[in-house]
Amino acid sequence: MRLGNIILFVALCSFTAYYIYEPIPEEIEERWKLMLTNSFFRGLSHLADFSELVGLTDYMGVMYVITLAEKVVPLSDEHVKVTEEKFDGVEVVVYQPKQRGGDTELRRAVIYLHGGGWCLGSSRMSPYDLLARKMVTDLNAVVLSVEYRLAPAHHFPVPYEDVYCVVKHFLQKGVLAQYSVDPGRIAVSGDSAGGNLAAAVSQQLQKDPGQQVQFKAQALLYPVLQALDLNTPSYQQNQDMPILPRTLMVRFWSEYFTSDKALFRAMMANTHNNPESSSLLKFVNWSAFLPETYHRKYNYSAPAVVQGVAGQAVGIDGPSQSFADPRASPLLVPDTALRSLPKAYILTCEYDVLRDDGIMYVTRLRAAGVEVTHEHYDTGFHGALMFTVWPTDFLIGRRMTDNYVEWLKENL
Ligand SMILES: *[C@@H]1O[C@H](CO)[C@@H](O)[C@H](O)[C@H]1NC(C)=O
Ligand SMILES: *[C@@H]1O[C@H](CO)[C@@H](O)[C@H](O)[C@H]1NC(C)=O
């Protein structure tokens, strides 16, 4: 080898090592695998930024590759009958246990909402397909995996409304009978942005005056629950953590409402609140709702409030103001609106910007008298439930899935 080649080789190796290496906390299991996995996500994110900068495609257009890479065609198998249907115009993948002869017993049901920041993801991704099959076989349940429409093509409230349409359609007595579902044993569940939608539709359903069938349980897996304070201790502690750095979460939030970059910039600076939304800051006051261990190292200061005219000057008006709508930020409701919610399972991860959203909801639901199981993973990172398929399979993802399904088995 000539010296030039050697130098080039060494340079490439060190660049690769530099690119892959990240200061991930020691206690996280399978650290190197996580660094490698995350270097793919980071690389894609850089490509997406570049593509948007030069005007090729928007950022989410490139990030959508993640969804495409794991797409499957959900097919029936030995134990599970899979059909693709439309409920009130919204696509749903329906997973049902294959009938055993003479089995007329009513079954449980889970309405599942996938994650992906309202912009990415699909019920037809292999980790979600596997999870649905596991729930069918372990719980003898009917699982609806909802293919709600995504931002930025469909901003808030479209994804939320798609989900609510499916919920309302399915919970009709006639429809439940058609799928042999017990009206008293239905749960709504979802991970990340799906957990946000699950929490939001649970609140909406119990307010709906004509609604007869209600959920028995809601299971929220590292949910997103509020857009008012994007500087909670967990946002600060985990701002560079895989798989969801703060910048990406803020992008998801802003793109949920608008493609106007002014909201993204204001949210990055945590200066997006206006006088109206600031009256709701009391519902996400982490100095009050987080156990002391989580906020000890941080001094609470309420997010800055930008007055009307200045707010408009940076474009935080019109649809952008929806970030304070409880259908987008379910934490922003008074205790009275939480009291009659179904019992809850809330999963949180230590190394996750969304940790405190979940923990604050645990505190607030319990204070309102709702039965809550809180499962906190000390070495968990955001998105771990998605990593159950080789080569990006993580032991912690497997454990989370098992514990979550076990909870449903005992509580649904
Ligand atoms: C947050 O809670 C603390 C006490 O826990 C209180 O001193 C502070 O005024 C509260 N701030 C807001 C904005 O609710
Ligand atoms: C919080 O405030 C105390 C007392 O003012 C100060 O000593 C400490 O450095 C502050 N901590 C942070 C993280 O800003």
Short mmCIF file of C-alpha atoms and ligand atoms in Angstrom, two decimals:
data_model
loop_
_atom_site.label_atom_id
_atom_site.label_comp_id
_atom_site.label_asym_id
_atom_site.label_seq_id
_atom_site.Cartn_x
_atom_site.Cartn_y
_atom_site.Cartn_z
CA MET A 1 0.00 0.00 0.00
CA ARG A 2 1.27 3.44 -0.78
CA LEU A 3 1.51 5.98 2.02
CA GLY A 4 -1.29 8.05 0.50
CA ASN A 5 -3.64 5.08 0.63
CA ILE A 6 -2.72 4.34 4.22
CA ILE A 7 -3.40 7.92 5.23
CA LEU A 8 -6.72 7.85 3.42
CA PHE A 9 -7.63 4.55 5.09
CA VAL A 10 -6.75 5.82 8.57
CA ALA A 11 -8.64 9.05 7.94
CA LEU A 12 -11.73 7.14 6.83
CA CYS A 13 -11.57 4.84 9.86
CA SER A 14 -11.23 7.69 12.29
CA PHE A 15 -14.01 9.61 10.57
CA THR A 16 -16.27 6.55 10.81
CA ALA A 17 -15.35 5.95 14.44
CA TYR A 18 -15.88 9.63 15.21
CA TYR A 19 -19.23 9.59 13.48
CA ILE A 20 -20.44 6.46 15.21
CA TYR A 21 -19.06 7.14 18.66
CA GLU A 22 -21.35 9.04 20.98
CA PRO A 23 -21.10 9.59 24.72
CA ILE A 24 -23.97 7.26 25.60
CA PRO A 25 -24.33 6.60 29.34
CA GLU A 26 -22.46 3.48 30.51
CA GLU A 27 -25.48 1.79 32.07
CA ILE A 28 -27.35 1.53 28.77
CA GLU A 29 -27.13 -2.08 27.57
CA GLU A 30 -25.71 -2.95 24.16
CA ARG A 31 -24.20 0.52 23.86
CA TRP A 32 -22.22 -0.10 20.70
CA LYS A 33 -25.17 -1.56 18.92
CA LEU A 34 -27.16 1.51 19.89
CA MET A 35 -24.41 3.83 18.62
CA LEU A 36 -24.32 1.98 15.31
CA THR A 37 -28.08 2.02 15.00
CA ASN A 38 -28.22 5.69 15.86
CA SER A 39 -25.49 6.60 13.40
CA PHE A 40 -27.89 5.48 10.69
CA PHE A 41 -30.61 7.77 12.07
CA ARG A 42 -28.18 10.66 12.46
CA GLY A 43 -26.81 10.15 8.98
CA LEU A 44 -30.30 10.14 7.53
CA SER A 45 -31.19 13.27 9.50
CA HIS A 46 -28.14 15.09 8.12
CA LEU A 47 -29.09 14.00 4.63
CA ALA A 48 -32.65 15.22 5.25
CA ASP A 49 -31.39 18.62 6.44
CA PHE A 50 -29.18 18.88 3.37
CA SER A 51 -31.98 17.86 1.05
CA GLU A 52 -34.27 20.49 2.53
CA LEU A 53 -31.54 23.13 2.40
CA VAL A 54 -30.93 22.66 -1.32
CA GLY A 55 -34.68 22.45 -1.97
CA LEU A 56 -34.81 18.80 -3.10
CA THR A 57 -37.43 17.44 -0.70
CA ASP A 58 -38.58 18.48 2.75
CA TYR A 59 -36.94 17.00 5.85
CA MET A 60 -39.70 14.52 6.66
CA GLY A 61 -39.75 13.33 3.04
CA VAL A 62 -36.23 11.93 3.53
CA MET A 63 -36.85 10.67 7.07
CA TYR A 64 -39.78 8.66 5.74
CA VAL A 65 -37.16 6.18 4.44
CA ILE A 66 -37.18 4.76 8.00
CA THR A 67 -40.81 3.78 7.53
CA LEU A 68 -40.29 2.36 4.06
CA ALA A 69 -37.28 0.30 5.15
CA GLU A 70 -39.43 -1.71 7.55
CA LYS A 71 -42.65 -1.95 5.54
CA VAL A 72 -44.31 -5.32 5.28
CA VAL A 73 -47.53 -6.61 3.77
CA PRO A 74 -49.47 -7.92 6.78
CA LEU A 75 -50.64 -11.44 5.92
CA SER A 76 -52.73 -14.02 7.71
CA ASP A 77 -50.86 -16.92 9.27
CA GLU A 78 -51.61 -20.09 11.19
CA HIS A 79 -52.94 -18.26 14.27
CA VAL A 80 -53.93 -14.81 13.04
CA LYS A 81 -56.37 -13.62 10.43
CA VAL A 82 -55.30 -10.27 8.98
CA THR A 83 -57.56 -8.00 6.93
CA GLU A 84 -57.11 -4.46 5.65
CA GLU A 85 -60.29 -2.50 6.14
CA LYS A 86 -61.69 1.02 6.21
CA PHE A 87 -63.52 2.28 9.27
CA ASP A 88 -65.42 5.46 8.44
CA GLY A 89 -62.97 6.09 5.60
CA VAL A 90 -59.80 5.51 7.67
CA GLU A 91 -57.49 2.59 6.89
CA VAL A 92 -57.15 -0.02 9.61
CA VAL A 93 -55.23 -3.29 9.68
CA VAL A 94 -57.37 -5.76 11.65
CA TYR A 95 -55.72 -8.72 13.37
CA GLN A 96 -58.05 -11.43 14.70
CA PRO A 97 -57.47 -14.76 16.38
CA LYS A 98 -58.38 -17.62 14.05
CA GLN A 99 -61.61 -19.09 15.28
CA ARG A 100 -61.38 -22.43 16.98
CA GLY A 101 -64.30 -24.74 16.30
CA GLY A 102 -67.33 -23.93 18.48
CA ASP A 103 -65.55 -21.07 20.23
CA THR A 104 -68.15 -18.38 20.82
CA GLU A 105 -66.44 -16.63 23.72
CA LEU A 106 -66.25 -12.83 23.39
CA ARG A 107 -62.74 -11.46 23.00
CA ARG A 108 -60.75 -8.49 24.20
CA ALA A 109 -59.71 -5.73 21.79
CA VAL A 110 -56.79 -3.32 21.56
CA ILE A 111 -56.85 -0.24 19.34
CA TYR A 112 -53.16 0.37 18.64
CA LEU A 113 -51.66 3.65 17.40
CA HIS A 114 -48.14 3.58 16.02
CA GLY A 115 -45.45 6.13 16.84
CA GLY A 116 -43.32 8.31 14.57
CA GLY A 117 -43.95 11.88 15.68
CA TRP A 118 -47.25 12.17 13.72
CA CYS A 119 -45.02 12.45 10.60
CA LEU A 120 -43.47 9.00 10.20
CA GLY A 121 -44.37 5.38 10.85
CA SER A 122 -47.07 3.01 9.71
CA SER A 123 -49.10 0.16 11.11
CA ARG A 124 -47.55 -1.85 8.29
CA MET A 125 -44.01 -1.77 9.72
CA SER A 126 -42.59 -5.06 10.83
CA PRO A 127 -42.16 -4.24 14.56
CA TYR A 128 -45.82 -3.13 14.77
CA ASP A 129 -46.97 -6.12 12.76
CA LEU A 130 -45.10 -8.45 15.15
CA LEU A 131 -46.46 -6.67 18.21
CA ALA A 132 -50.03 -6.95 16.93
CA ARG A 133 -49.60 -10.70 16.32
CA LYS A 134 -48.19 -11.17 19.80
CA MET A 135 -51.19 -9.40 21.32
CA VAL A 136 -53.59 -11.55 19.29
CA THR A 137 -51.98 -14.80 20.40
CA ASP A 138 -51.09 -13.88 24.01
CA LEU A 139 -54.36 -12.09 24.79
CA ASN A 140 -56.77 -13.78 22.40
CA ALA A 141 -57.57 -10.21 21.36
CA VAL A 142 -58.71 -8.44 18.24
CA VAL A 143 -56.14 -5.76 17.41
CA LEU A 144 -56.86 -2.73 15.24
CA SER A 145 -53.74 -1.03 13.99
CA VAL A 146 -54.79 2.37 12.71
CA GLU A 147 -53.24 3.87 9.59
CA TYR A 148 -54.05 7.49 10.43
CA ARG A 149 -52.93 10.14 7.96
CA LEU A 150 -49.63 11.90 8.70
CA ALA A 151 -48.20 15.40 8.91
CA PRO A 152 -46.84 17.47 7.23
CA ALA A 153 -49.29 16.53 4.43
CA HIS A 154 -52.06 16.39 7.05
CA HIS A 155 -51.53 18.73 9.98
CA PHE A 156 -53.31 18.59 13.34
CA PRO A 157 -56.12 17.77 13.92
CA VAL A 158 -56.29 15.30 10.97
CA PRO A 159 -54.22 12.45 12.54
CA TYR A 160 -56.16 12.85 15.80
CA GLU A 161 -59.53 12.97 14.03
CA ASP A 162 -58.73 9.89 11.95
CA VAL A 163 -58.07 7.97 15.14
CA TYR A 164 -61.21 9.28 16.82
CA CYS A 165 -63.32 8.26 13.79
CA VAL A 166 -62.00 4.71 14.03
CA VAL A 167 -62.65 4.61 17.78
CA LYS A 168 -66.24 5.86 17.39
CA HIS A 169 -66.92 3.47 14.54
CA PHE A 170 -65.50 0.41 16.29
CA LEU A 171 -67.19 1.05 19.64
CA GLN A 172 -70.68 0.67 18.19
CA LYS A 173 -72.41 -2.37 19.65
CA GLY A 174 -73.17 -3.83 16.21
CA VAL A 175 -69.59 -3.51 15.02
CA LEU A 176 -68.19 -5.05 18.22
CA ALA A 177 -70.58 -7.97 17.84
CA GLN A 178 -69.40 -8.50 14.27
CA TYR A 179 -65.83 -9.01 15.61
CA SER A 180 -66.99 -10.96 18.70
CA VAL A 181 -65.54 -8.31 21.00
CA ASP A 182 -66.58 -7.90 24.64
CA PRO A 183 -67.62 -4.20 25.02
CA GLY A 184 -66.25 -4.23 28.58
CA ARG A 185 -62.73 -5.27 27.59
CA ILE A 186 -61.37 -2.75 25.11
CA ALA A 187 -58.11 -0.83 25.47
CA VAL A 188 -56.48 1.96 23.52
CA SER A 189 -52.72 2.02 23.33
CA GLY A 190 -49.79 3.48 21.45
CA ASP A 191 -46.12 4.38 21.61
CA SER A 192 -44.63 7.87 21.47
CA ALA A 193 -46.90 9.99 19.22
CA GLY A 194 -49.29 7.01 19.26
CA GLY A 195 -49.36 7.32 23.06
CA ASN A 196 -50.27 10.97 22.60
CA LEU A 197 -53.19 10.04 20.35
CA ALA A 198 -54.28 7.28 22.74
CA ALA A 199 -54.33 9.68 25.72
CA ALA A 200 -56.16 12.32 23.69
CA VAL A 201 -58.92 10.04 22.40
CA SER A 202 -59.40 8.55 25.89
CA GLN A 203 -60.15 12.04 27.19
CA GLN A 204 -62.44 12.83 24.28
CA LEU A 205 -64.41 9.59 24.56
CA GLN A 206 -65.38 10.02 28.20
CA LYS A 207 -66.63 13.56 27.42
CA ASP A 208 -68.79 12.36 24.55
CA PRO A 209 -72.38 12.53 25.89
CA GLY A 210 -73.93 9.86 23.66
CA GLN A 211 -71.10 7.35 24.10
CA GLN A 212 -72.16 4.05 25.70
CA VAL A 213 -69.11 1.82 25.32
CA GLN A 214 -66.00 3.18 27.08
CA PHE A 215 -62.40 1.95 27.27
CA LYS A 216 -61.44 -0.36 30.09
CA ALA A 217 -57.77 0.66 29.92
CA GLN A 218 -55.27 2.97 28.24
CA ALA A 219 -51.64 1.91 27.83
CA LEU A 220 -49.25 4.71 26.97
CA LEU A 221 -45.71 3.75 25.96
CA TYR A 222 -43.23 6.61 26.35
CA PRO A 223 -45.98 9.03 25.29
CA VAL A 224 -45.67 12.67 24.12
CA LEU A 225 -48.12 14.64 26.25
CA GLN A 226 -47.43 18.36 26.15
CA ALA A 227 -45.95 21.01 23.87
CA LEU A 228 -45.86 23.93 26.29
CA ASP A 229 -42.56 23.34 28.03
CA LEU A 230 -39.88 21.80 25.84
CA ASN A 231 -37.19 22.34 28.48
CA THR A 232 -38.26 19.93 31.22
CA PRO A 233 -35.36 18.24 33.06
CA SER A 234 -35.66 15.21 30.75
CA TYR A 235 -35.48 17.45 27.66
CA GLN A 236 -32.35 19.01 29.16
CA GLN A 237 -30.72 15.77 30.31
CA ASN A 238 -31.41 13.84 27.10
CA GLN A 239 -31.16 16.49 24.42
CA ASP A 240 -28.57 14.50 22.45
CA MET A 241 -29.75 11.00 23.32
CA PRO A 242 -30.54 8.42 20.64
CA ILE A 243 -33.04 7.76 18.99
CA LEU A 244 -34.90 10.96 19.67
CA PRO A 245 -32.71 14.04 20.21
CA ARG A 246 -34.51 17.20 21.32
CA THR A 247 -34.17 18.81 17.87
CA LEU A 248 -36.05 15.94 16.25
CA MET A 249 -38.84 16.00 18.86
CA VAL A 250 -39.22 19.75 18.42
CA ARG A 251 -39.38 19.23 14.67
CA PHE A 252 -42.12 16.64 15.09
CA TRP A 253 -44.08 18.96 17.35
CA SER A 254 -43.83 21.96 15.04
CA GLU A 255 -44.54 19.94 11.88
CA TYR A 256 -47.65 18.51 13.53
CA PHE A 257 -49.15 22.00 13.40
CA THR A 258 -47.49 23.90 10.59
CA SER A 259 -44.75 23.83 7.99
CA ASP A 260 -43.87 27.42 8.94
CA LYS A 261 -40.35 27.23 10.37
CA ALA A 262 -41.05 30.12 12.76
CA LEU A 263 -42.80 27.73 15.14
CA PHE A 264 -39.83 25.34 15.03
CA ARG A 265 -37.41 28.13 15.90
CA ALA A 266 -39.60 29.44 18.72
CA MET A 267 -40.07 25.94 20.13
CA MET A 268 -36.32 25.30 20.00
CA ALA A 269 -35.86 28.42 22.13
CA ASN A 270 -38.88 27.46 24.29
CA THR A 271 -40.31 30.91 23.57
CA HIS A 272 -43.44 29.77 21.73
CA ASN A 273 -45.90 30.43 24.55
CA ASN A 274 -48.39 33.28 24.25
CA PRO A 275 -50.54 34.83 26.98
CA GLU A 276 -53.33 32.29 26.34
CA SER A 277 -51.19 29.16 26.48
CA SER A 278 -49.28 30.50 29.48
CA SER A 279 -52.43 30.23 31.60
CA LEU A 280 -52.09 26.45 31.11
CA LEU A 281 -48.43 26.25 32.20
CA LYS A 282 -49.63 25.31 35.67
CA PHE A 283 -50.64 21.90 34.27
CA VAL A 284 -47.08 21.08 33.19
CA ASN A 285 -45.21 22.61 36.10
CA TRP A 286 -42.48 20.04 36.56
CA SER A 287 -41.33 21.54 39.81
CA ALA A 288 -44.72 20.52 41.19
CA PHE A 289 -45.42 17.25 39.30
CA LEU A 290 -42.06 15.48 39.15
CA PRO A 291 -40.73 13.56 42.16
CA GLU A 292 -37.86 15.46 43.69
CA THR A 293 -35.20 13.04 42.40
CA TYR A 294 -35.96 14.14 38.85
CA HIS A 295 -35.87 17.88 39.31
CA ARG A 296 -33.37 18.30 42.13
CA LYS A 297 -30.53 19.19 39.77
CA TYR A 298 -32.60 21.71 37.83
CA ASN A 299 -34.05 25.06 38.83
CA TYR A 300 -37.56 25.62 37.62
CA SER A 301 -38.23 28.67 35.54
CA ALA A 302 -41.47 28.96 33.65
CA PRO A 303 -41.09 29.21 29.84
CA ALA A 304 -40.97 32.75 28.49
CA VAL A 305 -44.27 34.21 27.35
CA VAL A 306 -44.21 36.26 24.18
CA GLN A 307 -46.87 38.98 24.06
CA GLY A 308 -49.48 39.06 21.30
CA VAL A 309 -47.88 41.40 18.77
CA ALA A 310 -44.40 39.96 19.15
CA GLY A 311 -45.93 36.49 18.96
CA GLN A 312 -47.52 37.35 15.65
CA ALA A 313 -44.28 38.88 14.47
CA VAL A 314 -42.60 35.48 14.72
CA GLY A 315 -45.64 33.82 13.17
CA ILE A 316 -46.96 31.97 16.22
CA ASP A 317 -50.59 32.56 15.42
CA GLY A 318 -53.50 30.86 13.69
CA PRO A 319 -53.08 27.09 13.42
CA SER A 320 -49.72 27.21 15.17
CA GLN A 321 -51.49 28.03 18.40
CA SER A 322 -53.05 24.56 18.46
CA PHE A 323 -50.10 23.34 20.53
CA ALA A 324 -52.13 24.35 23.58
CA ASP A 325 -55.18 22.34 22.47
CA PRO A 326 -55.60 19.37 24.84
CA ARG A 327 -56.32 17.13 21.83
CA ALA A 328 -52.64 17.74 21.00
CA SER A 329 -51.36 18.19 24.57
CA PRO A 330 -53.46 15.94 26.83
CA LEU A 331 -51.67 17.16 29.99
CA LEU A 332 -53.34 20.55 29.60
CA VAL A 333 -56.66 19.69 31.21
CA PRO A 334 -57.84 20.33 34.78
CA ASP A 335 -58.09 17.47 37.29
CA THR A 336 -61.85 17.28 36.81
CA ALA A 337 -61.27 16.14 33.21
CA LEU A 338 -58.96 13.33 34.38
CA ARG A 339 -61.12 11.81 37.12
CA SER A 340 -63.21 9.39 35.11
CA LEU A 341 -60.46 8.20 32.77
CA PRO A 342 -59.87 4.45 32.46
CA LYS A 343 -57.04 2.84 34.40
CA ALA A 344 -53.68 3.48 32.87
CA TYR A 345 -50.35 1.83 32.16
CA ILE A 346 -47.57 4.35 31.55
CA LEU A 347 -44.10 3.32 30.44
CA THR A 348 -41.24 5.81 30.76
CA CYS A 349 -37.52 5.62 30.00
CA GLU A 350 -34.76 7.39 31.89
CA TYR A 351 -32.89 8.34 28.70
CA ASP A 352 -35.76 9.96 26.85
CA VAL A 353 -36.65 13.62 26.35
CA LEU A 354 -40.28 12.56 26.94
CA ARG A 355 -39.63 10.95 30.32
CA ASP A 356 -41.10 13.87 32.24
CA ASP A 357 -44.23 14.10 30.07
CA GLY A 358 -45.03 10.53 31.13
CA ILE A 359 -44.12 11.02 34.79
CA MET A 360 -46.17 14.21 35.08
CA TYR A 361 -49.18 12.38 33.68
CA VAL A 362 -48.64 9.61 36.24
CA THR A 363 -48.65 12.19 39.05
CA ARG A 364 -51.66 14.05 37.72
CA LEU A 365 -53.76 10.96 37.00
CA ARG A 366 -53.03 9.51 40.45
CA ALA A 367 -53.91 12.84 42.10
CA ALA A 368 -57.22 12.69 40.23
CA GLY A 369 -57.87 9.19 41.60
CA VAL A 370 -57.13 7.15 38.46
CA GLU A 371 -55.45 3.76 38.94
CA VAL A 372 -52.03 3.94 37.28
CA THR A 373 -49.29 1.35 36.77
CA HIS A 374 -46.05 3.20 36.14
CA GLU A 375 -43.22 1.15 34.66
CA HIS A 376 -40.00 3.15 34.53
CA TYR A 377 -36.92 1.72 32.80
CA ASP A 378 -33.74 3.05 34.42
CA THR A 379 -31.65 2.04 31.41
CA GLY A 380 -34.35 2.60 28.80
CA PHE A 381 -34.10 4.83 25.74
CA HIS A 382 -36.83 6.23 23.53
CA GLY A 383 -38.04 3.95 20.75
CA ALA A 384 -36.72 0.73 22.30
CA LEU A 385 -40.01 -1.07 21.59
CA MET A 386 -39.35 -0.67 17.88
CA PHE A 387 -36.10 -2.58 18.16
CA THR A 388 -37.25 -6.17 18.29
CA VAL A 389 -36.21 -7.26 14.80
CA TRP A 390 -32.72 -8.42 13.79
CA PRO A 391 -30.18 -6.83 13.29
CA THR A 392 -31.44 -3.93 15.38
CA ASP A 393 -32.92 -6.04 18.15
CA PHE A 394 -32.28 -4.93 21.73
CA LEU A 395 -32.86 -7.00 24.86
CA ILE A 396 -34.57 -4.08 26.52
CA GLY A 397 -37.08 -3.82 23.69
CA ARG A 398 -38.00 -7.45 24.23
CA ARG A 399 -38.41 -6.95 27.98
CA MET A 400 -40.58 -3.88 27.52
CA THR A 401 -42.84 -5.71 25.08
CA ASP A 402 -43.23 -8.68 27.42
CA ASN A 403 -44.03 -6.55 30.48
CA TYR A 404 -46.49 -4.40 28.56
CA VAL A 405 -48.39 -7.36 27.14
CA GLU A 406 -48.35 -9.00 30.58
CA TRP A 407 -50.02 -5.90 32.03
CA LEU A 408 -52.72 -6.08 29.37
CA LYS A 409 -53.21 -9.76 30.14
CA GLU A 410 -53.88 -8.96 33.80
CA ASN A 411 -55.78 -5.73 33.40
CA LEU A 412 -57.86 -5.98 30.26
C1 LIG B 1 -44.69 25.83 39.84
O1 LIG B 1 -44.70 25.19 41.10
C2 LIG B 1 -43.91 25.85 42.08
C3 LIG B 1 -43.98 25.04 43.37
O2 LIG B 1 -43.86 23.68 43.16
C4 LIG B 1 -44.42 27.23 42.30
O3 LIG B 1 -43.57 27.91 43.20
C5 LIG B 1 -44.49 28.00 40.97
O4 LIG B 1 -45.12 29.24 41.17
C6 LIG B 1 -45.28 27.21 39.93
N1 LIG B 1 -45.23 27.91 38.66
C7 LIG B 1 -46.21 27.87 37.76
C8 LIG B 1 -45.98 28.61 36.49
O5 LIG B 1 -47.24 27.23 37.92
C1 LIG B 2 -29.85 26.36 40.80
O1 LIG B 2 -29.84 27.43 41.74
C2 LIG B 2 -28.85 27.31 42.74
C3 LIG B 2 -29.05 28.42 43.76
O2 LIG B 2 -29.40 29.62 43.14
C4 LIG B 2 -27.46 27.33 42.08
O3 LIG B 2 -26.46 27.20 43.07
C5 LIG B 2 -27.36 26.19 41.08
O4 LIG B 2 -26.15 26.23 40.40
C6 LIG B 2 -28.51 26.24 40.08
N1 LIG B 2 -28.50 25.05 39.27
C7 LIG B 2 -28.61 25.04 37.94
C8 LIG B 2 -28.57 23.72 37.26
O5 LIG B 2 -28.76 26.06 37.29
#
